[in-house]
JSON list of C-alpha atoms and ligand atoms in Angstrom, two decimals:
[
{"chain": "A", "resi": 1, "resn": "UNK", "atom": "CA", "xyz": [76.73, 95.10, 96.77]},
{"chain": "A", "resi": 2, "resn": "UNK", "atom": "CA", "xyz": [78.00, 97.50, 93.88]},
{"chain": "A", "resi": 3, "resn": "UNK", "atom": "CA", "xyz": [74.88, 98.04, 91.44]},
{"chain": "A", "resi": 4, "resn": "UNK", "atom": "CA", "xyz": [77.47, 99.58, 88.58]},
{"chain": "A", "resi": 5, "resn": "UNK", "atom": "CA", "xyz": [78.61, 98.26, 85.50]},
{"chain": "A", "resi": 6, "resn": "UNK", "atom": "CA", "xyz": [81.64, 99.68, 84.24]},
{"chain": "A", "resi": 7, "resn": "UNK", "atom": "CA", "xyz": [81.52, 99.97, 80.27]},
{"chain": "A", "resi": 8, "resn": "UNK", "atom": "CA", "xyz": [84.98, 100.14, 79.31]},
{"chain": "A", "resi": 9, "resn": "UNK", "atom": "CA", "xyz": [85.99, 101.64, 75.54]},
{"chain": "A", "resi": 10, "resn": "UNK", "atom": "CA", "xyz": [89.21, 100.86, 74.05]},
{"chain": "A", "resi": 11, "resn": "UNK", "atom": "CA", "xyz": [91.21, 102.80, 71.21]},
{"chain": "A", "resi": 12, "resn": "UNK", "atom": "CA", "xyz": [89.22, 104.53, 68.31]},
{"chain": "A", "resi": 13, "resn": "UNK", "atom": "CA", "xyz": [85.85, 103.63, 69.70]},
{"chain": "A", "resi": 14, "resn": "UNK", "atom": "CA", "xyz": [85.68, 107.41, 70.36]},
{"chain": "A", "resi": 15, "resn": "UNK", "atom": "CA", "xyz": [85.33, 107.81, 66.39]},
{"chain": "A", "resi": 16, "resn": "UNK", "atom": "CA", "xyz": [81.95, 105.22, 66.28]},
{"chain": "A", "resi": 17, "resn": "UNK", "atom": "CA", "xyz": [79.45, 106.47, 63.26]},
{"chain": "A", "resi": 18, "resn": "UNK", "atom": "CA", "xyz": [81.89, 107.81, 60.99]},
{"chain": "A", "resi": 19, "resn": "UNK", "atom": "CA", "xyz": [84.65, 105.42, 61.51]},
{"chain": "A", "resi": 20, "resn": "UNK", "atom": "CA", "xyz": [84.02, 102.37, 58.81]},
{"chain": "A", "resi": 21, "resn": "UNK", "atom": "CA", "xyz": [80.30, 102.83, 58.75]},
{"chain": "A", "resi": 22, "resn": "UNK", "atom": "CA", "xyz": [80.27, 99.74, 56.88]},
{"chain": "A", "resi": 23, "resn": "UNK", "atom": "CA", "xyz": [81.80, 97.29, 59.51]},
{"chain": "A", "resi": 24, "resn": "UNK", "atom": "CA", "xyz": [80.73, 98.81, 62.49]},
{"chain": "A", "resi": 25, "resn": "UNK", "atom": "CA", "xyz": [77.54, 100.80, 61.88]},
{"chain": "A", "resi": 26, "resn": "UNK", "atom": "CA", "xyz": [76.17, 104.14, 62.34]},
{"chain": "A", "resi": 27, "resn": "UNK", "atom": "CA", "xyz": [75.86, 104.73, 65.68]},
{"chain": "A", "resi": 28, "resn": "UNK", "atom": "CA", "xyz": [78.40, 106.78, 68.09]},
{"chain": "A", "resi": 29, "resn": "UNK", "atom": "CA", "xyz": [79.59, 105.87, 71.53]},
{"chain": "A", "resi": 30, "resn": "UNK", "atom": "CA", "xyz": [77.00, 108.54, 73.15]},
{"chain": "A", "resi": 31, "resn": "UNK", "atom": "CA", "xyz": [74.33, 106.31, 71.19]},
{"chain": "A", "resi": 32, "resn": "UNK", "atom": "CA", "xyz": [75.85, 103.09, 72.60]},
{"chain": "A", "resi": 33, "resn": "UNK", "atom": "CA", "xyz": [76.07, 104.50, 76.23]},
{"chain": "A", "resi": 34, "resn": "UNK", "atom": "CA", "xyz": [72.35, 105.94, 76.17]},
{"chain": "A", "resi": 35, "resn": "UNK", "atom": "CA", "xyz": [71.24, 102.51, 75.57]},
{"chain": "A", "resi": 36, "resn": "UNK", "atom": "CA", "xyz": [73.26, 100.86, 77.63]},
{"chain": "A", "resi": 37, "resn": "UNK", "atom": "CA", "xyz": [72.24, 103.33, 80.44]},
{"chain": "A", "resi": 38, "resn": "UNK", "atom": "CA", "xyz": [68.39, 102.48, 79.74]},
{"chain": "A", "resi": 39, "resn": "UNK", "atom": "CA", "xyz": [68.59, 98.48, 79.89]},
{"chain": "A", "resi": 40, "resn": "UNK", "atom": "CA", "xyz": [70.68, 98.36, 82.76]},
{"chain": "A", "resi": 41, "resn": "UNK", "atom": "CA", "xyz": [67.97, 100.76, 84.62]},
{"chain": "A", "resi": 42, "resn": "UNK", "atom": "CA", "xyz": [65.55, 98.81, 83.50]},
{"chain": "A", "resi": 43, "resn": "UNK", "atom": "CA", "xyz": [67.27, 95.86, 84.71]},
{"chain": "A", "resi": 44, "resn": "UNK", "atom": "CA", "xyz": [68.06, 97.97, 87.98]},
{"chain": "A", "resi": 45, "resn": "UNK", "atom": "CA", "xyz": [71.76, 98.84, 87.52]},
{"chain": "A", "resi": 46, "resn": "UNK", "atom": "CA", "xyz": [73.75, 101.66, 86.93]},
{"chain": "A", "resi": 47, "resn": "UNK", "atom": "CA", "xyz": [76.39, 102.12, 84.05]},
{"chain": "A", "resi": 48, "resn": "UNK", "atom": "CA", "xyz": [79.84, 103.84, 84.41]},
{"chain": "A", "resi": 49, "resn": "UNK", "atom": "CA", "xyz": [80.42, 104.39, 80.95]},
{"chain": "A", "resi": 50, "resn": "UNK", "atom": "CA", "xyz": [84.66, 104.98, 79.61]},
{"chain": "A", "resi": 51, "resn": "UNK", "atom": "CA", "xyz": [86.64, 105.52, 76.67]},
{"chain": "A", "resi": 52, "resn": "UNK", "atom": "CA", "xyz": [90.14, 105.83, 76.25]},
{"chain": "A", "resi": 53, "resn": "UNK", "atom": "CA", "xyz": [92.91, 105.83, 73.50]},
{"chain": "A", "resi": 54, "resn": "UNK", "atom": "CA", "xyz": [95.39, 104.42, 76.14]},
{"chain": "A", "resi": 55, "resn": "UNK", "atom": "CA", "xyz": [96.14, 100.57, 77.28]},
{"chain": "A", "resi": 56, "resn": "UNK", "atom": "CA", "xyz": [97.18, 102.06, 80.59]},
{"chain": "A", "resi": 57, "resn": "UNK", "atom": "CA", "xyz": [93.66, 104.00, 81.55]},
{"chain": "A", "resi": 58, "resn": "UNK", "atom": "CA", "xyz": [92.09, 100.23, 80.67]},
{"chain": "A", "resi": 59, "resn": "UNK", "atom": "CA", "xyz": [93.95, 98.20, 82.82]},
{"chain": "A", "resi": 60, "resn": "UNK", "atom": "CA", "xyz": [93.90, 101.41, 85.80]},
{"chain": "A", "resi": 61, "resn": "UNK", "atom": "CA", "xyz": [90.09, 101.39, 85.65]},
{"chain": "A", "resi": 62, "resn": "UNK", "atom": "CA", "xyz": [89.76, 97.51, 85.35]},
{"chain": "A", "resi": 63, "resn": "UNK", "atom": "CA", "xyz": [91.55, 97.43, 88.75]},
{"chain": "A", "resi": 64, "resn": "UNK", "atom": "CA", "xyz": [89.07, 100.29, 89.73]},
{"chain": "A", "resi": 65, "resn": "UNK", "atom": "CA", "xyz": [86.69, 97.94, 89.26]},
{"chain": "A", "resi": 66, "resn": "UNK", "atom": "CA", "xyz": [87.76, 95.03, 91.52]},
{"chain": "A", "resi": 67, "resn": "UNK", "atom": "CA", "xyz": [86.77, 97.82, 94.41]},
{"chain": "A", "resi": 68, "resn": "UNK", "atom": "CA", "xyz": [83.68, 99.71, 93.12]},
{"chain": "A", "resi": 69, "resn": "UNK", "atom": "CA", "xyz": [81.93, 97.61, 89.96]},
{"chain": "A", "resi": 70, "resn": "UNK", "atom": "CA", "xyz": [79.27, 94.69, 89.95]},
{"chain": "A", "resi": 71, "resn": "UNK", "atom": "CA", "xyz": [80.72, 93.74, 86.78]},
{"chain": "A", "resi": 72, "resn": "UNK", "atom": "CA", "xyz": [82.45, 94.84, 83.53]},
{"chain": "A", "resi": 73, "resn": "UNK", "atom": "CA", "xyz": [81.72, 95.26, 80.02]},
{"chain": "A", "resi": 74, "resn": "UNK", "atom": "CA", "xyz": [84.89, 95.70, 77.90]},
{"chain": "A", "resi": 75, "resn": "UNK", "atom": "CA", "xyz": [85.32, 96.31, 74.21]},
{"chain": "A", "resi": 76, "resn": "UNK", "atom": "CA", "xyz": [89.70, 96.74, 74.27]},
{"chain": "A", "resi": 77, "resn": "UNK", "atom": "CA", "xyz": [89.60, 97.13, 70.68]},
{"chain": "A", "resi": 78, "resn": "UNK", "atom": "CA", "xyz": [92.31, 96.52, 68.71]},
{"chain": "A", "resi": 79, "resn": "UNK", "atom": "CA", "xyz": [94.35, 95.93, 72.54]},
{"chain": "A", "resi": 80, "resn": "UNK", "atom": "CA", "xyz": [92.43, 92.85, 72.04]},
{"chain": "A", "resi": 81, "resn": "UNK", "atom": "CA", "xyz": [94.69, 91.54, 69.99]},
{"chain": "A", "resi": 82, "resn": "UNK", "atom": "CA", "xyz": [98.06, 92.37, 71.51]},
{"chain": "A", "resi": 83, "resn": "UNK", "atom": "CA", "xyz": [97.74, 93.64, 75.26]},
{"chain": "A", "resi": 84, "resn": "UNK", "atom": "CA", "xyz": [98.79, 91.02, 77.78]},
{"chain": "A", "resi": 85, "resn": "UNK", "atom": "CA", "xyz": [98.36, 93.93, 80.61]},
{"chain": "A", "resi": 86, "resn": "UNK", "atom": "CA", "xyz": [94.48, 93.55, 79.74]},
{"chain": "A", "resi": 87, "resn": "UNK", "atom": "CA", "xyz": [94.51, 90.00, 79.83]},
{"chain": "A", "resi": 88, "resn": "UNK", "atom": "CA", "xyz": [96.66, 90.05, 83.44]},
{"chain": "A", "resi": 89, "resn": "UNK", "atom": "CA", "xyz": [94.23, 92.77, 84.87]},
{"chain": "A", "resi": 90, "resn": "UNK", "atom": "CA", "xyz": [91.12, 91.10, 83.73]},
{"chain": "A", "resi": 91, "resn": "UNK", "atom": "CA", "xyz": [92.40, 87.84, 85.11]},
{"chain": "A", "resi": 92, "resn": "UNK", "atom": "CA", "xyz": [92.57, 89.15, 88.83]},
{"chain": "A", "resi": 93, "resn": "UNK", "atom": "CA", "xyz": [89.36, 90.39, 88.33]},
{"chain": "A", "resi": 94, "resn": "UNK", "atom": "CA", "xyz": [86.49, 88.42, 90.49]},
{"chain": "A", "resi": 95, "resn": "UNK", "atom": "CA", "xyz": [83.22, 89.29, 89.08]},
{"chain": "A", "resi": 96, "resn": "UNK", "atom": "CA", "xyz": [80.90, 89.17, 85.58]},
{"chain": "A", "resi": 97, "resn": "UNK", "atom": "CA", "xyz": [83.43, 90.48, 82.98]},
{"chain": "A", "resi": 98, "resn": "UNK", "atom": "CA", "xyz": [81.91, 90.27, 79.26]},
{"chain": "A", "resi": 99, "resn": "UNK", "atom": "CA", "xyz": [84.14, 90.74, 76.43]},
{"chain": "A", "resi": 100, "resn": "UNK", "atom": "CA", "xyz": [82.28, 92.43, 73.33]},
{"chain": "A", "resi": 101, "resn": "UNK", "atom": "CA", "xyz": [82.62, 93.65, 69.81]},
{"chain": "A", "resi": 102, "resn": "UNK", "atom": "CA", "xyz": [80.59, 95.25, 67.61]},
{"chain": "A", "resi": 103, "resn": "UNK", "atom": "CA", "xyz": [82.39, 93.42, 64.25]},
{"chain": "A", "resi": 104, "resn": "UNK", "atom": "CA", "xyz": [82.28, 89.42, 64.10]},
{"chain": "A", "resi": 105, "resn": "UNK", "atom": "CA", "xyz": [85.79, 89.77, 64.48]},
{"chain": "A", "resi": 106, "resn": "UNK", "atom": "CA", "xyz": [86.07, 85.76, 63.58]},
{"chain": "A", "resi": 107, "resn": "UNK", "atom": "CA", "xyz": [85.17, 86.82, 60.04]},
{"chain": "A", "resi": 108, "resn": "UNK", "atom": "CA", "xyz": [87.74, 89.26, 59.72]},
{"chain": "A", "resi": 109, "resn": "UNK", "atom": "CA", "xyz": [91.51, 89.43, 59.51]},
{"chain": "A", "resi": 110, "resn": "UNK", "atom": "CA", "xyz": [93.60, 86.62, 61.02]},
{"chain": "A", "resi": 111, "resn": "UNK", "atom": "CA", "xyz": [95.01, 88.75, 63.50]},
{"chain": "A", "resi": 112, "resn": "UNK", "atom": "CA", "xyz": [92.03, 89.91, 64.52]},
{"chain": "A", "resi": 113, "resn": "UNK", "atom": "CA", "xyz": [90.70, 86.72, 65.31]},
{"chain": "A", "resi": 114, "resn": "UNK", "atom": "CA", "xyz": [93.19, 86.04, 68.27]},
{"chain": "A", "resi": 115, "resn": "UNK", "atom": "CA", "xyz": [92.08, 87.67, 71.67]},
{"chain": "A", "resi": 116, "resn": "UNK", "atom": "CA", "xyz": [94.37, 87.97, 74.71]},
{"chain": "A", "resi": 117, "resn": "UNK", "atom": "CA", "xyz": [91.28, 88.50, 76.69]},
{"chain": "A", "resi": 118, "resn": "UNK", "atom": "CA", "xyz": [88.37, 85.80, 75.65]},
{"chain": "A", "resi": 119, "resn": "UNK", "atom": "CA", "xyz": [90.60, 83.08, 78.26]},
{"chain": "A", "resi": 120, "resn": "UNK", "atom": "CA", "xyz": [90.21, 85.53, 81.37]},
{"chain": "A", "resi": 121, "resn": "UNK", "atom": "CA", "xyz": [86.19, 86.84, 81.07]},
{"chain": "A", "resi": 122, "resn": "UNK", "atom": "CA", "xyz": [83.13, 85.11, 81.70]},
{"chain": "A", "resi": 123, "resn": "UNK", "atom": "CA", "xyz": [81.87, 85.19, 78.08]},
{"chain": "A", "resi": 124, "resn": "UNK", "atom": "CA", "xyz": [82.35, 86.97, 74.68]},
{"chain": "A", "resi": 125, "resn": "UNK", "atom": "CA", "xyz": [79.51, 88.31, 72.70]},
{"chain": "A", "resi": 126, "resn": "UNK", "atom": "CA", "xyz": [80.72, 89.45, 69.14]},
{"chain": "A", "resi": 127, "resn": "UNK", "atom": "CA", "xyz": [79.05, 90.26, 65.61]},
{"chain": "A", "resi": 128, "resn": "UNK", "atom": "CA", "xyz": [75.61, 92.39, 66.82]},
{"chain": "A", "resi": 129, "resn": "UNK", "atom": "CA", "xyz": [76.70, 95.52, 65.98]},
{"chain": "A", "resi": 130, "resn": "UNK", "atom": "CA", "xyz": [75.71, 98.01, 68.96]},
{"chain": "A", "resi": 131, "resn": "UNK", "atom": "CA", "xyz": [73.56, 95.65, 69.88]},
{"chain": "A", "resi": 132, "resn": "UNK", "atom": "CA", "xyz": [76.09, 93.38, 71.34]},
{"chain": "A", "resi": 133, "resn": "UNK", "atom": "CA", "xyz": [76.79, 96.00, 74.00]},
{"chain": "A", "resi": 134, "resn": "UNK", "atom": "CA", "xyz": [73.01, 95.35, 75.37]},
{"chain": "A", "resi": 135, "resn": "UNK", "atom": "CA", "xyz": [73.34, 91.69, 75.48]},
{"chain": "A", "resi": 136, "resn": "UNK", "atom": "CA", "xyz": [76.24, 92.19, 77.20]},
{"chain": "A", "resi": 137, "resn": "UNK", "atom": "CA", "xyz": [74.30, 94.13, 79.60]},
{"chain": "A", "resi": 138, "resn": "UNK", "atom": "CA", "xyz": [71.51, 91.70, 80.02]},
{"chain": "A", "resi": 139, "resn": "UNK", "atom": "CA", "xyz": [74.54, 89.10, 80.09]},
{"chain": "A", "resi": 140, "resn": "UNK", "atom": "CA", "xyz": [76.00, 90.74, 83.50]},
{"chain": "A", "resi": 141, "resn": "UNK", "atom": "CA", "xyz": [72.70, 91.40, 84.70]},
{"chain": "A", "resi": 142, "resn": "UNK", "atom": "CA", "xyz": [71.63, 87.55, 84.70]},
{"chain": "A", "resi": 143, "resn": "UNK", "atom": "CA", "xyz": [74.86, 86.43, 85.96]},
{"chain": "A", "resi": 144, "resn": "UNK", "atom": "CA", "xyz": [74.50, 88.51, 89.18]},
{"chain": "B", "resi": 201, "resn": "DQA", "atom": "C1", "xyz": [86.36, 95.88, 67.61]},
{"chain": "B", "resi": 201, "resn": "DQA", "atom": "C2", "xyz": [87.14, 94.88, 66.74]},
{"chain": "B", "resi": 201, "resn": "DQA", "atom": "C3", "xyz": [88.63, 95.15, 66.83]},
{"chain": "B", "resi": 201, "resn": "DQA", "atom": "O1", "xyz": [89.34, 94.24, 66.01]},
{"chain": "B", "resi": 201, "resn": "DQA", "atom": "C4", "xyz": [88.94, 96.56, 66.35]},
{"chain": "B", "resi": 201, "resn": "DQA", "atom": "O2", "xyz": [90.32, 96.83, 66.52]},
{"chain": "B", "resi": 201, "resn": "DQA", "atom": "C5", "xyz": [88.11, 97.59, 67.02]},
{"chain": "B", "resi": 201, "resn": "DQA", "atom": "C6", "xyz": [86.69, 97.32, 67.23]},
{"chain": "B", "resi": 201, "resn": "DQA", "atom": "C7", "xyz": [84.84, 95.71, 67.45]},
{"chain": "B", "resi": 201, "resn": "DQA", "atom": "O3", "xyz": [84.12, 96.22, 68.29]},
{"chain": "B", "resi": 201, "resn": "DQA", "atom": "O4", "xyz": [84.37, 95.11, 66.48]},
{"chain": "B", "resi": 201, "resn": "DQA", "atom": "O5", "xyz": [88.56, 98.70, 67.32]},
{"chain": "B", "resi": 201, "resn": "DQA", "atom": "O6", "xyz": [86.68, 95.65, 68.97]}
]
């Protein structure tokens, strides 16, 4: 069996730390991915860590998945909110998929509080800041 966890990154996550400080804190992506990197080991995984600006790349390397991943981690971003391709992709998916944010984006904007993708994963985590990414990763790691 696969021991990697694909970490997928949606639109603008890129620009962590010095996008809106405020709502989703101080540290960058490189921050993120060294932690996640250092629970999973510890939990005896491996992380394949991804960002991209493009729906496309998502849904390409969520079907990547379905051959070489244990399980996913996906923050889509603002796709979220609009991308049926994500929500198709991660539906035909058929292992741990965790759905995270950094923002609890239930106390935000209305349209921000709609996802295409909570129906289709095993389980959301939302509102820890960077820390949601390691639950996440303890979240995968329990479920296999
Ligand atoms: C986000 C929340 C989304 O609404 C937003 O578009 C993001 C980040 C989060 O991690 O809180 O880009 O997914």
């Amino acid at each position: 069996m696969s021991k990697t966890i694909f970490v997928l990154n949606g639109p603008n996550l890129n620009l962590l730390g010095t996008r809106e400080p405020a709502v989703y804190g101080s540290q960058s992506l490189n921050d993120i991915e060294r932690d996640c990197r250092e629970t999973a080991k510890e939990l005896g995984f491996d992380v394949d860590f991804r960002q991209s600006n493009h729906e496309g790349d998502l849904v390409d390397w969520i079907q990547e998945a379905r051959e070489k991943a244990a399980a996913v981690i996906i923050n889509a971003g603002a796709y979220t909110h609009t991308s049926i391709a994500l929500h198709d992709a991660l539906r035909s998916v058929d292992m741990p998929a965790v759905e995270v944010h950094l923002s609890n984006i239930h106390a935000r904007e209305a349209f921000r509080q709609v996802s295409t993708i909570s129906a289709v994963v095993t389980g959301t985590i939302f509102g820890f800041g960077s820390h949601s990414y390691i639950l996440a990763v303890r979240a995968v790691a329990a479920a296999l």
